[in-house]
Coordinates of C-alpha atoms and ligand atoms in Angstrom, one line a residue:
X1 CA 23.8 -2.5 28.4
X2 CA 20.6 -0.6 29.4
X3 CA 18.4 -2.4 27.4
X4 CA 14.9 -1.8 26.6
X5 CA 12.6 -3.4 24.2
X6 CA 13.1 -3.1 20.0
X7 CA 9.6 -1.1 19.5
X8 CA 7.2 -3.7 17.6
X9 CA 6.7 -3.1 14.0
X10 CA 10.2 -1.7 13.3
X11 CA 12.5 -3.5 10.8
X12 CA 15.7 -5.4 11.1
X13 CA 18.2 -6.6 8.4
X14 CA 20.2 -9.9 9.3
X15 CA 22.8 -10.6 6.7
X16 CA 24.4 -14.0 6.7
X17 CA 20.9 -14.4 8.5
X18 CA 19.7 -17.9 8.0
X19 CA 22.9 -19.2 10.0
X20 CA 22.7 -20.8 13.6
X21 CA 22.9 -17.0 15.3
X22 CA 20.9 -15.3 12.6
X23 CA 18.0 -18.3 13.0
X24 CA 18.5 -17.5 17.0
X25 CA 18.5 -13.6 16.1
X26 CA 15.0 -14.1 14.1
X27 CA 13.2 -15.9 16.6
X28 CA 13.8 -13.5 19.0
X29 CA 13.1 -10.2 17.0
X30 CA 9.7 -12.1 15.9
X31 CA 8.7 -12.4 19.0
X32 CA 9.0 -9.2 19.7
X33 CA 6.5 -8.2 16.5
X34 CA 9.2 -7.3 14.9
X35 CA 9.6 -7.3 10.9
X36 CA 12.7 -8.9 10.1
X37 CA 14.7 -9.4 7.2
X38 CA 17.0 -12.4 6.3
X39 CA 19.8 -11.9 4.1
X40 CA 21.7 -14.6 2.7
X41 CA 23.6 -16.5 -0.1
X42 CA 20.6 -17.9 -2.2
X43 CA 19.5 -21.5 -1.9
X44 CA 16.0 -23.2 -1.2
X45 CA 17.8 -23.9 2.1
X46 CA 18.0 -20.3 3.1
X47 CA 14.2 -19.6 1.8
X48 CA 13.0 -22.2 3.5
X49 CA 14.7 -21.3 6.3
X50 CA 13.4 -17.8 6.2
X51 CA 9.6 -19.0 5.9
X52 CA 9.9 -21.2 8.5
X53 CA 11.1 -18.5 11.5
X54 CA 7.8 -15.9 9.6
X55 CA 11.1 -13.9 8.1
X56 CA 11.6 -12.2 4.5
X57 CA 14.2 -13.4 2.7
X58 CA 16.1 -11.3 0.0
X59 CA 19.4 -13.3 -1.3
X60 CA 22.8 -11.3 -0.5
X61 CA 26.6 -12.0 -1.0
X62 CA 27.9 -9.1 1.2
X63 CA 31.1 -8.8 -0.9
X64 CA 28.9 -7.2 -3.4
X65 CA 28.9 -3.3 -2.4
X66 CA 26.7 -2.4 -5.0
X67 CA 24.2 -5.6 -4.0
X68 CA 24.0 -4.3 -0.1
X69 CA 22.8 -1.0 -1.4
X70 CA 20.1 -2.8 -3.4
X71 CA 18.9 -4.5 -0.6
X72 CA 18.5 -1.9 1.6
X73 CA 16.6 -0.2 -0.7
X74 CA 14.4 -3.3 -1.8
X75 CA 13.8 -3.5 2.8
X76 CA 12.6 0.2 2.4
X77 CA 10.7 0.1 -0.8
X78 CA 8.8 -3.3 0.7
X79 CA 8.5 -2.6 4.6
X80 CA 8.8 1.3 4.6
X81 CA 11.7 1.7 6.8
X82 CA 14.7 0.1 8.3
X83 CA 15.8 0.5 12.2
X84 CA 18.4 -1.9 12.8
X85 CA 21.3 -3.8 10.4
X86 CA 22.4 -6.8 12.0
X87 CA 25.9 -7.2 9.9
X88 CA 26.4 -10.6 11.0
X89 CA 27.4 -12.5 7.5
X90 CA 30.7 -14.4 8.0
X91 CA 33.2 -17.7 7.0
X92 CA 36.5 -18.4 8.9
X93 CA 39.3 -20.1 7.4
X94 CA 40.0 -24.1 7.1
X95 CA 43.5 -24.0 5.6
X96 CA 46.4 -25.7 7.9
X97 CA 49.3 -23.6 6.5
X98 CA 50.9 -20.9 8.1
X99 CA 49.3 -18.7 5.8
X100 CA 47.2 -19.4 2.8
X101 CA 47.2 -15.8 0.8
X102 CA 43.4 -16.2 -1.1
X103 CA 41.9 -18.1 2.1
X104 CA 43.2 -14.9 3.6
X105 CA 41.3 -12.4 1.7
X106 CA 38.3 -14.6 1.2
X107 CA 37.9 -14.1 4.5
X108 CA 38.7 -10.8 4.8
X109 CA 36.1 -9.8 2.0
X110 CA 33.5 -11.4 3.8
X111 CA 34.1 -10.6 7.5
X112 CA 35.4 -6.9 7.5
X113 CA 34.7 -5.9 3.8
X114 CA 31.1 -7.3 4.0
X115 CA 30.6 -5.1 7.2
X116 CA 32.0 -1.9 5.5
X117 CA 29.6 -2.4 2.9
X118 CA 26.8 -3.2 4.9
X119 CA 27.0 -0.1 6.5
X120 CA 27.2 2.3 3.8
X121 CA 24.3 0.7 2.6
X122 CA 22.3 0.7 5.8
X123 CA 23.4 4.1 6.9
X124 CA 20.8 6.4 4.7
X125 CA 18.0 4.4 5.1
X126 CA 18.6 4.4 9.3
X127 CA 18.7 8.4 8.4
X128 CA 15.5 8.6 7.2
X129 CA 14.0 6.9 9.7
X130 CA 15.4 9.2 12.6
X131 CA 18.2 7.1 13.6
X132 CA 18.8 3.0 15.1
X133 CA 21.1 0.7 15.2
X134 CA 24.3 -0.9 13.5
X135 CA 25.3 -4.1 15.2
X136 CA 28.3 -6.3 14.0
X137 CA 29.0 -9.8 14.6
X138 CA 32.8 -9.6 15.3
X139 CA 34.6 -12.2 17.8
X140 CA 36.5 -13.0 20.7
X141 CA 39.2 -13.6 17.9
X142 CA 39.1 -9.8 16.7
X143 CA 40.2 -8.8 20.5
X144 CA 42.5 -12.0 21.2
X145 CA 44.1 -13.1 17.6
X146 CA 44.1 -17.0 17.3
X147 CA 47.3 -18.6 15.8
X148 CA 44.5 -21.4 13.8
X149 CA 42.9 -18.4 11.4
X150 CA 45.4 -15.4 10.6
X151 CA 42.5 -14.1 8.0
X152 CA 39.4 -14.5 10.7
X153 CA 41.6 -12.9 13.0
X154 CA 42.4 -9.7 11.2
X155 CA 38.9 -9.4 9.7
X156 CA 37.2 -9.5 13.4
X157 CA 40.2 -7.1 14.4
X158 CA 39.3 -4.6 11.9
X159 CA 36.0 -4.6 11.8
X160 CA 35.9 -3.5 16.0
X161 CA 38.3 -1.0 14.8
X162 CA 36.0 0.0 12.2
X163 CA 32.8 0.2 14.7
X164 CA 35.1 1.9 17.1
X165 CA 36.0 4.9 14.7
X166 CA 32.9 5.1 13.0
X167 CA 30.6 4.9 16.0
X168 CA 31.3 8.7 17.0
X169 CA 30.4 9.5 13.8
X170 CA 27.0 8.5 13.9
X171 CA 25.8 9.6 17.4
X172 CA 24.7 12.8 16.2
X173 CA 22.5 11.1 13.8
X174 CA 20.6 9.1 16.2
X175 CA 22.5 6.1 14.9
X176 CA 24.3 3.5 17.8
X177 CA 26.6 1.5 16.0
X178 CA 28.9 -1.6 18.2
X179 CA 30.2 -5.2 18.0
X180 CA 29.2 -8.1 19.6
X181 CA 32.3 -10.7 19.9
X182 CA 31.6 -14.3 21.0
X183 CA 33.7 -17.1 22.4
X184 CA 32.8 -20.1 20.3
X185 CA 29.5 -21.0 20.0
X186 CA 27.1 -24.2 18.7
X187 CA 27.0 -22.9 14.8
X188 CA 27.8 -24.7 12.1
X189 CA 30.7 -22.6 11.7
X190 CA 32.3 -24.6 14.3
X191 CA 31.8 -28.1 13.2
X192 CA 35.1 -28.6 12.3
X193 CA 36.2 -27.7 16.0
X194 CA 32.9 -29.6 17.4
X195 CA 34.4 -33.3 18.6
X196 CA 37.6 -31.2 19.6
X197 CA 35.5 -29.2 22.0
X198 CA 33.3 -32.2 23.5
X199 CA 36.6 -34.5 23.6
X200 CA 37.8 -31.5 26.3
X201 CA 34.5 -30.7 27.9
X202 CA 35.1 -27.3 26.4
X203 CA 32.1 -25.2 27.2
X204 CA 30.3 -23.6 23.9
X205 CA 27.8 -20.7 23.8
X206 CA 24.1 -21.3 22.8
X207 CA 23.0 -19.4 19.6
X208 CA 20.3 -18.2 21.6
X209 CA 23.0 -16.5 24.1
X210 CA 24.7 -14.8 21.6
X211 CA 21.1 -13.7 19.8
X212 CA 19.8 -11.7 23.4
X213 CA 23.5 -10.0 23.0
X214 CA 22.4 -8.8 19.9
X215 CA 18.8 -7.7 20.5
X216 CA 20.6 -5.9 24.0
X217 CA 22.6 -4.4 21.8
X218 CA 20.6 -2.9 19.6
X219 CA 18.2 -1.8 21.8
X220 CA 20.7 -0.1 24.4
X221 CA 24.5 -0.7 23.3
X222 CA 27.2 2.1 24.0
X223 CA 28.3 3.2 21.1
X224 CA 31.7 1.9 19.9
X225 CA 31.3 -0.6 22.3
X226 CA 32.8 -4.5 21.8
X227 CA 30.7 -6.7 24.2
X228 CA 32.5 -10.1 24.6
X229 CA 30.4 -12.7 25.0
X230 CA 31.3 -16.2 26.8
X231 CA 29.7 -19.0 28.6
X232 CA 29.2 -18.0 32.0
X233 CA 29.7 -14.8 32.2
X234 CA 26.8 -13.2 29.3
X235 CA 27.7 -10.7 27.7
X236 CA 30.4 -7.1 29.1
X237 CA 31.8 -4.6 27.3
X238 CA 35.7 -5.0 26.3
X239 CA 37.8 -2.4 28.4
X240 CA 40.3 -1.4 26.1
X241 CA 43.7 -0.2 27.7
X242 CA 44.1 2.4 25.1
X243 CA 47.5 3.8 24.1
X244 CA 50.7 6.3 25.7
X245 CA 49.7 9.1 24.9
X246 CA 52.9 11.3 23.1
X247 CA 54.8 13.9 25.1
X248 CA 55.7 17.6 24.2
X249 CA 59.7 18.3 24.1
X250 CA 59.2 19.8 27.6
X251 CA 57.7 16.2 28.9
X252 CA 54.2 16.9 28.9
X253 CA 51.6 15.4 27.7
X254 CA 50.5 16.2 23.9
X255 CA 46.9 16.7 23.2
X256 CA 45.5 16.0 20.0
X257 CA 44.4 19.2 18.0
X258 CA 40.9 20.1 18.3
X259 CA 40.2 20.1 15.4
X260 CA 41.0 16.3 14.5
X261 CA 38.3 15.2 16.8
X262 CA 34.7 14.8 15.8
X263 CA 32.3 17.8 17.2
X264 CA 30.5 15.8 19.4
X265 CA 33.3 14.2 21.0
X266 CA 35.1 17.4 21.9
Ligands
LIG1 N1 29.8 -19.7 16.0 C1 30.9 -19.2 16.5 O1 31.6 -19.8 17.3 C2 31.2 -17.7 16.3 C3 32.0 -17.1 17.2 C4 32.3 -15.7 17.0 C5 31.8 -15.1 15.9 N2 31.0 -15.8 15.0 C6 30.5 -15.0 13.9 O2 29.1 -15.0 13.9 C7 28.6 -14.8 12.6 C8 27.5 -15.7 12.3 O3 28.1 -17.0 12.2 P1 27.3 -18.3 12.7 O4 28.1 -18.8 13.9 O5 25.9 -18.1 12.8 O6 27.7 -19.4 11.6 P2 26.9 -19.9 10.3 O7 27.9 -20.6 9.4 O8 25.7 -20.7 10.9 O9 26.3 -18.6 9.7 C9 27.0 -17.8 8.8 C10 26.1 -17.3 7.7 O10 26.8 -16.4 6.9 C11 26.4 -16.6 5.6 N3 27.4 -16.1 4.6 C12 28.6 -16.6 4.4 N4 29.2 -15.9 3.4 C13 28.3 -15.0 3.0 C14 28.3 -14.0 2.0 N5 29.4 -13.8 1.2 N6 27.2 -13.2 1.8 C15 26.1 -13.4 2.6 N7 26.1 -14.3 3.6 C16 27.1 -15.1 3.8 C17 26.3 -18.1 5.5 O11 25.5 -18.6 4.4 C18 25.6 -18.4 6.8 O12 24.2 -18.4 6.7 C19 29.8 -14.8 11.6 O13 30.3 -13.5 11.3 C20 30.9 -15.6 12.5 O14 32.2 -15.2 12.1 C21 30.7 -17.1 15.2

């Protein structure tokens, strides 16, 4: 990533934002005078939270489309603008059988849903102010599926595929939209896992790692791009293989029609 400094003053939304990266994500942006917004399931907690890192909080339950439209607009109508939307809201799964059906699409509501939503929401508003950024929290487990969480999996799967098709969409409007996918890191999303991990000397990311992936990506990510982060080794963009590409009767190699491919991919 070529990255250079969010400009101070600008606006960020966090959703899921008063979690371990979204606290890390804050601090960061904060000290770079930027405004930022926390968005989260309401409790004193998450208020408290929010004063305490100098954030704004506005309470959110990402599954809500017609809520994430109403935040946006309640960021624009109070700080005049938005530049980035850090969709970064997400659960993962607890249950031990092979596959618990509503765990499934719990998660799946939250983690992929959630991000769909987000950025239909977020998408106007970083119109009008002449483009930014869209950066998802996805996972290592979106790129390499885990056999523990079937739901977590396929969310984080689908919404890199999402950022990877609707990034090219966007470039034309100034907006850079791409996932950040971290190993495990010290969140309370892993406390379950957390003596498992210590027992093995397993190494864990900081919060704070995964947070300058984020700000990196906003402020110079490739668009589409899937940047796996991992204890010692930061944070590099995911090299997909890609697919065989189909071949003509007479053995050649079939090109897409032209006109199935955005303009400014062409
Ligand atoms: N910690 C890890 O090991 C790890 C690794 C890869 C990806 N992730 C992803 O990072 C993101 C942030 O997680 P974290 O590690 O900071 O964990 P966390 O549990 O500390 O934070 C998650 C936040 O999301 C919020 N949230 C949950 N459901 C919500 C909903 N319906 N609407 C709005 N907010 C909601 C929670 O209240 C919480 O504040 C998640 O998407 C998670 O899947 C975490």
């Amino acid at each position: 990533m070529t990255e250079t400094t969010p400009a101070a003053g600008s606006v960020a939304l966090i959703t899921g934002g008063t979690g371990g990266f979204g606290r890390a994500l804050a601090g960061l942006l904060r000290e770079r005078g930027v405004t930022v917004v926390l968005a989260d399931l309401d409790s004193d907690r998450a208020r408290q939270t929010a004063a305490d890192l100098g954030a704004h909080f506005v309470a959110l339950d990402v599954t809500d489309r017609a809520a994430n439209a109403a935040v946006v607009a309640q960021v624009e109508a109070e700080h005049g603008r938005l530049d980035a939307a850090f969709l970064n809201a997400g659960i993962a799964g607890k249950s031990r059988d092979a596959l618990d059906v509503d765990e499934f699409l719990k998660v799946v509501e939250v983690d992929l849903f959630g991000v769909v939503y987000g950025t239909e929401a977020a998408l106007p508003a970083l119109r009008r102010a002449g483009g930014g950024s869209i950066v998802v929290t996805a996972s290592l487990a979106g790129l390499a599926p885990v056999a523990t969480d079937p739901g977590y999996s396929v969310a984080k799967g689908g919404a890199i595929a999402f950022v990877r098709s609707m990034a090219p969409r966007l470039v034309d409007d100034g907006i850079t939209m791409s996932a950040i996918c971290p190993g495990f890191a010290d969140t309370a999303i892993i406390d379950p896992l957390r003596d498992e991990f210590a027992a093995a000397d397993f190494p864990v990311l900081s919060a704070e790692e995964v947070a300058q992936a984020m700000v990196a990506a906003w402020a110079g990510a490739e668009p589409g791009a899937a940047y796996v982060v991992q204890p010692g080794i930061g944070a590099v963009p995911y090299r997909f293989k890609g697919v065989p590409a189909a071949k003509t009767a007479s053995g050649e190699t079939a090109a897409v029609p032209a006109s199935l491919i955005p303009p400014s991919l062409r």
